[in-house]
Amino acid sequence: MNFYWIQLFVFMIYSFFFYIIKPNLSKTYFWLVGIQLVSIMGLRSFRVGTDTLTNINSYLANEPVESDTFVYDLLRKISCFFAPNDYHVFLFLLSTVTVSIFLYCVYFCQHTFLERFLSIYLYITLYFYFASFNVQRQMLAVMVAMLIPFALLKKQKGKAGLFFLLALGIHNTSIIAILDFLVVRIRKSKHALITTISVSILLIYMSNYLFSIFSNIFDHYKIYDNSNEFTANGGSILLGIFIFVFISATLIISKEALYQNATISILLYLSLIAAILYILGAKNTLVMRMVDYYSIFVPLFLPKAINVVSQKFTYRLLIKLVLIIIIMLAGFCLLYYKLSHNMGGIVPYSTL
């Protein structure tokens, strides 16, 4: 566990250095972050991550993981062609794509160094980064699906559709990302906000029925049908409440967040879906796996929300500092809890 804390400390140290000289070296900062995160994730051994050994055995045997993961299998075949007996090449390839997509979204969405730092910090401490050590195939699909709303913001519907199909070809849980098209398309208003909450609650209410249909199509998901046997842990409800409170405070203090900036409003809606699913769906493991397709936007939303809220106060710098401390402490506490309970089987870290 100490290894991960040391790496987080190193990240924060060089981030502070770049904050001082940020006007000239922002791209260099992203390269350094990418190298650090990809190296740790890609060079891990088969012992790090509960599902890592299964994926490695499939890779070394040159067998498809599932019949419907054509994109993932294509990546596996490319890696097998160049390094059939070295699974680290495959892990490094997946890690490079996963981390690079998130960093691209941060670079596209956030416009100040502080926002970019906080997004990456939350990506690490809210355990999205470490989830890739365990369920790497799904988190790769999450990252590809993450590109959908940003493509739609650029009016690139064809690219958005392609990203959806690619994500679906990596992991079939990404079917839930189809809601991204609706979230971006709907006109942002109070009524739309209420509708989003209602639809999210309805999804939870109908989850057993919907997932029974889903598991009949994909047999390997039948293990999740009984939500009493498979329950999610790791502070999901508390995280959902935290996100919901932040969203509520943003809307109360700055109602313009819904209308003035398309990026902020879309991130707010996507984060709201995540909050509802976290709070009401915490007892269903499959819901907790699917919520990642929306909670991944939380590290992008929170720094923007801090900026929007703090602008409404006279002592804006003080308010911003307090809010930054709050979300950094929340992330730190969640990371400590998950690492101390070895969530995802990533402790201890090794490269052999």
Short mmCIF file of C-alpha atoms in Angstrom, two decimals:
data_model
loop_
_atom_site.label_atom_id
_atom_site.label_comp_id
_atom_site.label_asym_id
_atom_site.label_seq_id
_atom_site.Cartn_x
_atom_site.Cartn_y
_atom_site.Cartn_z
CA MET A 1 0.00 0.00 0.00
CA ASN A 2 2.91 2.33 0.73
CA PHE A 3 3.97 2.15 -2.92
CA TYR A 4 0.74 3.83 -4.04
CA TRP A 5 1.00 6.56 -1.41
CA ILE A 6 4.55 7.30 -2.50
CA GLN A 7 3.44 7.57 -6.12
CA LEU A 8 0.62 9.93 -5.15
CA PHE A 9 3.09 12.04 -3.18
CA VAL A 10 5.46 12.17 -6.17
CA PHE A 11 2.56 13.24 -8.41
CA MET A 12 1.62 16.06 -6.05
CA ILE A 13 5.22 17.24 -5.71
CA TYR A 14 5.87 17.65 -9.42
CA SER A 15 2.36 19.04 -9.90
CA PHE A 16 3.22 21.81 -7.45
CA PHE A 17 6.42 22.47 -9.39
CA PHE A 18 4.51 22.74 -12.66
CA TYR A 19 1.90 24.98 -11.00
CA ILE A 20 4.65 27.51 -10.35
CA ILE A 21 5.85 27.50 -13.98
CA LYS A 22 2.54 26.49 -15.61
CA PRO A 23 2.48 29.04 -18.50
CA ASN A 24 5.16 27.21 -20.48
CA LEU A 25 5.05 23.52 -19.65
CA SER A 26 1.42 22.33 -19.52
CA LYS A 27 1.92 19.73 -22.29
CA THR A 28 5.10 18.50 -20.63
CA TYR A 29 3.09 18.07 -17.43
CA PHE A 30 0.55 15.87 -19.22
CA TRP A 31 3.33 13.78 -20.72
CA LEU A 32 4.91 13.28 -17.29
CA VAL A 33 1.59 12.33 -15.69
CA GLY A 34 0.87 9.93 -18.54
CA ILE A 35 4.27 8.24 -18.28
CA GLN A 36 3.89 7.78 -14.52
CA LEU A 37 0.33 6.43 -14.60
CA VAL A 38 0.82 4.20 -17.65
CA SER A 39 4.08 2.76 -16.29
CA ILE A 40 2.56 1.81 -12.93
CA MET A 41 -0.54 0.28 -14.50
CA GLY A 42 1.16 -1.35 -17.48
CA LEU A 43 4.13 -2.89 -15.69
CA ARG A 44 2.15 -4.57 -12.90
CA SER A 45 2.38 -8.31 -12.48
CA PHE A 46 -0.42 -10.86 -12.81
CA ARG A 47 -0.79 -10.75 -9.01
CA VAL A 48 -2.00 -7.14 -9.03
CA GLY A 49 -5.76 -6.98 -9.68
CA THR A 50 -8.38 -9.65 -9.07
CA ASP A 51 -9.16 -10.19 -12.78
CA THR A 52 -5.64 -9.64 -14.11
CA LEU A 53 -4.61 -13.31 -14.03
CA THR A 54 -7.72 -14.39 -15.96
CA ASN A 55 -7.08 -11.82 -18.67
CA ILE A 56 -3.40 -12.78 -18.88
CA ASN A 57 -4.19 -16.49 -19.18
CA SER A 58 -6.60 -15.69 -22.00
CA TYR A 59 -3.93 -13.60 -23.68
CA LEU A 60 -1.19 -16.21 -23.39
CA ALA A 61 -3.58 -18.90 -24.67
CA ASN A 62 -4.58 -16.59 -27.53
CA GLU A 63 -8.25 -17.13 -26.74
CA PRO A 64 -11.06 -14.53 -26.90
CA VAL A 65 -12.43 -13.40 -23.54
CA GLU A 66 -16.02 -13.39 -24.83
CA SER A 67 -17.70 -13.88 -28.19
CA ASP A 68 -18.88 -10.26 -28.46
CA THR A 69 -15.70 -8.35 -27.57
CA PHE A 70 -14.38 -7.90 -31.10
CA VAL A 71 -12.56 -4.61 -30.44
CA TYR A 72 -10.83 -5.91 -27.31
CA ASP A 73 -9.88 -9.10 -29.16
CA LEU A 74 -8.43 -7.04 -31.98
CA LEU A 75 -6.17 -5.25 -29.51
CA ARG A 76 -5.21 -8.62 -28.05
CA LYS A 77 -4.36 -10.03 -31.50
CA ILE A 78 -2.23 -7.00 -32.37
CA SER A 79 -0.31 -7.40 -29.12
CA CYS A 80 0.00 -11.18 -29.62
CA PHE A 81 1.43 -10.63 -33.09
CA PHE A 82 4.31 -8.54 -31.76
CA ALA A 83 4.79 -10.18 -28.33
CA PRO A 84 2.94 -13.51 -28.03
CA ASN A 85 4.69 -14.55 -24.82
CA ASP A 86 4.96 -11.24 -22.97
CA TYR A 87 1.74 -10.21 -21.28
CA HIS A 88 3.29 -6.94 -20.11
CA VAL A 89 3.12 -5.66 -23.69
CA PHE A 90 -0.63 -6.26 -23.69
CA LEU A 91 -1.16 -4.66 -20.28
CA PHE A 92 0.98 -1.71 -21.34
CA LEU A 93 -1.06 -1.27 -24.53
CA LEU A 94 -4.37 -1.29 -22.64
CA SER A 95 -2.97 1.02 -19.97
CA THR A 96 -1.69 3.49 -22.55
CA VAL A 97 -5.06 3.74 -24.27
CA THR A 98 -6.98 3.97 -20.98
CA VAL A 99 -4.87 6.70 -19.38
CA SER A 100 -4.39 8.64 -22.63
CA ILE A 101 -8.12 8.96 -23.24
CA PHE A 102 -8.76 10.30 -19.76
CA LEU A 103 -5.91 12.80 -20.02
CA TYR A 104 -7.22 13.90 -23.42
CA CYS A 105 -10.67 14.54 -21.92
CA VAL A 106 -9.08 16.53 -19.09
CA TYR A 107 -7.06 18.57 -21.57
CA PHE A 108 -10.13 19.20 -23.72
CA CYS A 109 -12.52 19.99 -20.89
CA GLN A 110 -10.42 21.84 -18.30
CA HIS A 111 -8.78 25.14 -19.16
CA THR A 112 -6.70 26.02 -16.09
CA PHE A 113 -3.83 24.14 -14.53
CA LEU A 114 -5.64 23.89 -11.18
CA GLU A 115 -8.71 22.32 -12.79
CA ARG A 116 -6.52 19.84 -14.67
CA PHE A 117 -4.57 18.91 -11.54
CA LEU A 118 -7.74 18.39 -9.50
CA SER A 119 -9.31 16.24 -12.23
CA ILE A 120 -6.27 13.96 -12.35
CA TYR A 121 -6.04 13.89 -8.53
CA LEU A 122 -9.70 12.84 -8.29
CA TYR A 123 -9.25 10.27 -11.05
CA ILE A 124 -6.62 8.67 -8.85
CA THR A 125 -8.11 9.10 -5.38
CA LEU A 126 -11.71 8.26 -6.32
CA TYR A 127 -10.27 4.92 -7.46
CA PHE A 128 -11.09 5.13 -11.18
CA TYR A 129 -7.42 4.74 -12.00
CA PHE A 130 -6.97 1.78 -9.68
CA ALA A 131 -10.16 0.13 -10.92
CA SER A 132 -8.28 -0.36 -14.19
CA PHE A 133 -5.82 -2.60 -12.35
CA ASN A 134 -8.71 -4.98 -11.72
CA VAL A 135 -11.50 -4.64 -14.32
CA GLN A 136 -9.23 -3.24 -17.01
CA ARG A 137 -11.36 -4.26 -19.98
CA GLN A 138 -14.44 -2.55 -18.58
CA MET A 139 -12.53 0.59 -17.62
CA LEU A 140 -11.13 0.73 -21.15
CA ALA A 141 -14.72 0.65 -22.41
CA VAL A 142 -15.62 3.38 -19.89
CA MET A 143 -12.85 5.59 -21.26
CA VAL A 144 -13.89 5.08 -24.89
CA ALA A 145 -17.51 5.82 -23.97
CA MET A 146 -16.30 8.94 -22.15
CA LEU A 147 -15.49 10.44 -25.54
CA ILE A 148 -19.15 10.32 -26.66
CA PRO A 149 -20.50 13.53 -25.03
CA PHE A 150 -17.43 15.52 -26.03
CA ALA A 151 -17.84 14.41 -29.65
CA LEU A 152 -21.50 15.43 -29.50
CA LEU A 153 -20.50 18.82 -28.08
CA LYS A 154 -18.38 19.28 -31.21
CA LYS A 155 -21.40 18.31 -33.37
CA GLN A 156 -19.57 15.15 -34.43
CA LYS A 157 -22.44 12.66 -34.30
CA GLY A 158 -20.64 10.14 -36.50
CA LYS A 159 -17.65 10.01 -34.17
CA ALA A 160 -19.95 9.71 -31.16
CA GLY A 161 -21.68 6.74 -32.75
CA LEU A 162 -18.32 5.17 -33.57
CA PHE A 163 -17.11 5.60 -29.98
CA PHE A 164 -20.30 3.92 -28.74
CA LEU A 165 -19.77 0.92 -31.05
CA LEU A 166 -16.09 0.67 -30.07
CA ALA A 167 -16.98 0.74 -26.36
CA LEU A 168 -19.64 -1.91 -26.97
CA GLY A 169 -17.03 -4.04 -28.73
CA ILE A 170 -14.81 -3.85 -25.65
CA HIS A 171 -17.38 -4.49 -22.92
CA ASN A 172 -21.12 -4.94 -23.34
CA THR A 173 -21.98 -3.05 -20.13
CA SER A 174 -21.27 0.08 -22.18
CA ILE A 175 -24.79 -0.28 -23.61
CA ILE A 176 -25.83 2.08 -20.81
CA ALA A 177 -23.75 4.84 -22.43
CA ILE A 178 -26.56 5.25 -24.97
CA LEU A 179 -28.08 7.64 -22.43
CA ASP A 180 -25.23 10.04 -23.21
CA PHE A 181 -26.90 10.88 -26.52
CA LEU A 182 -30.11 11.83 -24.70
CA VAL A 183 -28.34 13.85 -22.01
CA VAL A 184 -26.50 15.97 -24.56
CA ARG A 185 -29.55 16.40 -26.78
CA ILE A 186 -32.19 17.45 -24.24
CA ARG A 187 -32.72 21.12 -23.54
CA LYS A 188 -31.28 21.89 -20.11
CA SER A 189 -33.94 23.14 -17.69
CA LYS A 190 -35.44 22.42 -14.29
CA HIS A 191 -37.92 20.06 -15.91
CA ALA A 192 -35.11 18.20 -17.68
CA LEU A 193 -33.25 17.97 -14.37
CA ILE A 194 -36.29 16.42 -12.68
CA THR A 195 -36.76 14.08 -15.62
CA THR A 196 -33.12 12.96 -15.36
CA ILE A 197 -33.57 12.19 -11.66
CA SER A 198 -36.83 10.34 -12.34
CA VAL A 199 -35.32 8.24 -15.13
CA SER A 200 -32.33 7.36 -12.93
CA ILE A 201 -34.63 6.28 -10.11
CA LEU A 202 -36.75 4.30 -12.58
CA LEU A 203 -33.65 2.49 -13.82
CA ILE A 204 -32.87 1.43 -10.26
CA TYR A 205 -36.47 0.37 -9.62
CA MET A 206 -36.49 -1.77 -12.78
CA SER A 207 -32.89 -2.93 -12.44
CA ASN A 208 -33.68 -6.54 -11.51
CA TYR A 209 -36.00 -6.89 -14.50
CA LEU A 210 -33.66 -5.14 -16.93
CA PHE A 211 -30.64 -7.09 -15.78
CA SER A 212 -32.47 -10.41 -16.02
CA ILE A 213 -33.02 -9.57 -19.70
CA PHE A 214 -29.40 -8.46 -20.00
CA SER A 215 -28.07 -11.65 -18.40
CA ASN A 216 -30.23 -13.80 -20.68
CA ILE A 217 -28.48 -12.20 -23.64
CA PHE A 218 -25.04 -12.38 -22.03
CA ASP A 219 -24.91 -15.58 -19.95
CA HIS A 220 -21.82 -14.63 -17.94
CA TYR A 221 -23.79 -11.90 -16.14
CA LYS A 222 -26.24 -14.31 -14.52
CA ILE A 223 -24.06 -14.27 -11.40
CA TYR A 224 -25.29 -10.73 -10.74
CA ASP A 225 -29.01 -11.54 -10.85
CA ASN A 226 -29.19 -12.08 -7.10
CA SER A 227 -28.35 -8.68 -5.66
CA ASN A 228 -28.46 -10.04 -2.12
CA GLU A 229 -25.43 -12.24 -2.75
CA PHE A 230 -23.38 -9.66 -4.64
CA THR A 231 -23.38 -6.27 -3.01
CA ALA A 232 -21.13 -3.32 -3.70
CA ASN A 233 -18.96 -1.79 -1.01
CA GLY A 234 -16.27 0.83 -0.78
CA GLY A 235 -18.32 3.83 0.32
CA SER A 236 -20.55 3.98 -2.78
CA ILE A 237 -23.53 5.50 -0.95
CA LEU A 238 -21.39 8.13 0.79
CA LEU A 239 -19.71 9.01 -2.51
CA GLY A 240 -23.11 9.35 -4.14
CA ILE A 241 -24.35 11.63 -1.34
CA PHE A 242 -21.19 13.72 -1.59
CA ILE A 243 -21.66 14.17 -5.35
CA PHE A 244 -25.37 14.93 -4.94
CA VAL A 245 -24.68 17.57 -2.26
CA PHE A 246 -22.09 19.22 -4.49
CA ILE A 247 -24.49 19.27 -7.43
CA SER A 248 -27.28 20.68 -5.27
CA ALA A 249 -25.02 23.39 -3.87
CA THR A 250 -23.91 24.32 -7.37
CA LEU A 251 -27.50 24.68 -8.57
CA ILE A 252 -28.63 26.62 -5.50
CA ILE A 253 -25.72 29.05 -5.55
CA SER A 254 -25.37 29.36 -9.32
CA LYS A 255 -28.48 28.46 -11.30
CA GLU A 256 -26.71 29.67 -14.44
CA ALA A 257 -24.65 26.47 -14.37
CA LEU A 258 -27.57 24.79 -16.13
CA TYR A 259 -27.70 27.22 -19.04
CA GLN A 260 -24.59 29.32 -19.61
CA ASN A 261 -21.96 26.67 -20.32
CA ALA A 262 -22.83 23.53 -22.29
CA THR A 263 -19.86 21.57 -20.97
CA ILE A 264 -20.62 22.27 -17.32
CA SER A 265 -24.34 21.51 -17.70
CA ILE A 266 -23.65 18.17 -19.43
CA LEU A 267 -21.07 17.20 -16.81
CA LEU A 268 -23.61 18.13 -14.12
CA TYR A 269 -26.31 15.91 -15.65
CA LEU A 270 -23.96 12.96 -16.12
CA SER A 271 -22.64 13.32 -12.56
CA LEU A 272 -26.22 13.52 -11.28
CA ILE A 273 -27.02 10.17 -12.88
CA ALA A 274 -23.95 8.73 -11.17
CA ALA A 275 -24.98 10.13 -7.79
CA ILE A 276 -28.48 8.62 -8.01
CA LEU A 277 -27.14 5.23 -9.09
CA TYR A 278 -24.55 5.26 -6.30
CA ILE A 279 -27.12 6.09 -3.62
CA LEU A 280 -30.01 3.87 -4.69
CA GLY A 281 -28.18 1.09 -6.52
CA ALA A 282 -25.37 0.35 -4.07
CA LYS A 283 -26.74 -3.14 -3.31
CA ASN A 284 -26.50 -4.28 -6.91
CA THR A 285 -22.99 -5.08 -8.13
CA LEU A 286 -23.87 -4.85 -11.80
CA VAL A 287 -25.34 -1.38 -11.23
CA MET A 288 -22.10 -0.41 -9.54
CA ARG A 289 -20.16 -1.63 -12.55
CA MET A 290 -22.37 0.30 -14.95
CA VAL A 291 -22.30 3.48 -12.89
CA ASP A 292 -18.66 3.93 -13.87
CA TYR A 293 -19.85 5.12 -17.29
CA TYR A 294 -21.26 8.21 -15.54
CA SER A 295 -19.18 8.58 -12.40
CA ILE A 296 -16.05 8.94 -14.56
CA PHE A 297 -17.29 12.47 -15.35
CA VAL A 298 -17.25 13.45 -11.66
CA PRO A 299 -13.48 14.27 -11.65
CA LEU A 300 -14.22 16.69 -14.49
CA PHE A 301 -17.35 18.19 -12.95
CA LEU A 302 -16.15 18.92 -9.40
CA PRO A 303 -13.28 21.30 -10.32
CA LYS A 304 -15.60 23.22 -12.63
CA ALA A 305 -18.30 23.35 -9.96
CA ILE A 306 -15.77 24.80 -7.51
CA ASN A 307 -14.94 27.55 -9.96
CA VAL A 308 -18.61 28.31 -10.69
CA VAL A 309 -19.63 28.39 -7.01
CA SER A 310 -16.66 30.44 -5.78
CA GLN A 311 -17.37 33.17 -8.36
CA LYS A 312 -20.61 33.97 -6.52
CA PHE A 313 -18.84 35.03 -3.32
CA THR A 314 -16.98 38.20 -2.43
CA TYR A 315 -14.10 36.22 -0.91
CA ARG A 316 -13.94 33.92 -3.91
CA LEU A 317 -10.33 32.80 -3.38
CA LEU A 318 -11.05 31.77 0.20
CA ILE A 319 -14.20 29.87 -0.81
CA LYS A 320 -12.33 28.17 -3.65
CA LEU A 321 -9.55 27.12 -1.27
CA VAL A 322 -12.05 25.67 1.22
CA LEU A 323 -13.89 23.73 -1.50
CA ILE A 324 -10.62 22.41 -2.94
CA ILE A 325 -9.56 21.20 0.50
CA ILE A 326 -12.94 19.49 0.95
CA ILE A 327 -12.82 17.50 -2.28
CA MET A 328 -9.13 16.64 -1.83
CA LEU A 329 -9.78 15.35 1.69
CA ALA A 330 -12.80 13.40 0.44
CA GLY A 331 -10.68 11.80 -2.27
CA PHE A 332 -7.87 11.06 0.17
CA CYS A 333 -10.24 9.40 2.66
CA LEU A 334 -11.88 7.27 -0.03
CA LEU A 335 -8.50 6.18 -1.38
CA TYR A 336 -7.28 5.30 2.12
CA TYR A 337 -10.42 3.25 2.79
CA LYS A 338 -10.21 1.33 -0.48
CA LEU A 339 -6.49 0.68 -0.34
CA SER A 340 -6.64 -0.40 3.32
CA HIS A 341 -9.39 -2.88 2.38
CA ASN A 342 -7.47 -3.92 -0.75
CA MET A 343 -10.38 -3.21 -3.08
CA GLY A 344 -9.76 -4.92 -6.40
CA GLY A 345 -6.84 -6.94 -5.05
CA ILE A 346 -4.17 -4.40 -6.02
CA VAL A 347 -2.14 -4.59 -2.79
CA PRO A 348 0.75 -5.34 -2.66
CA TYR A 349 2.11 -3.94 -5.91
CA SER A 350 4.67 -5.94 -7.85
CA THR A 351 6.13 -6.05 -11.35
CA LEU A 352 7.34 -9.67 -11.35
#
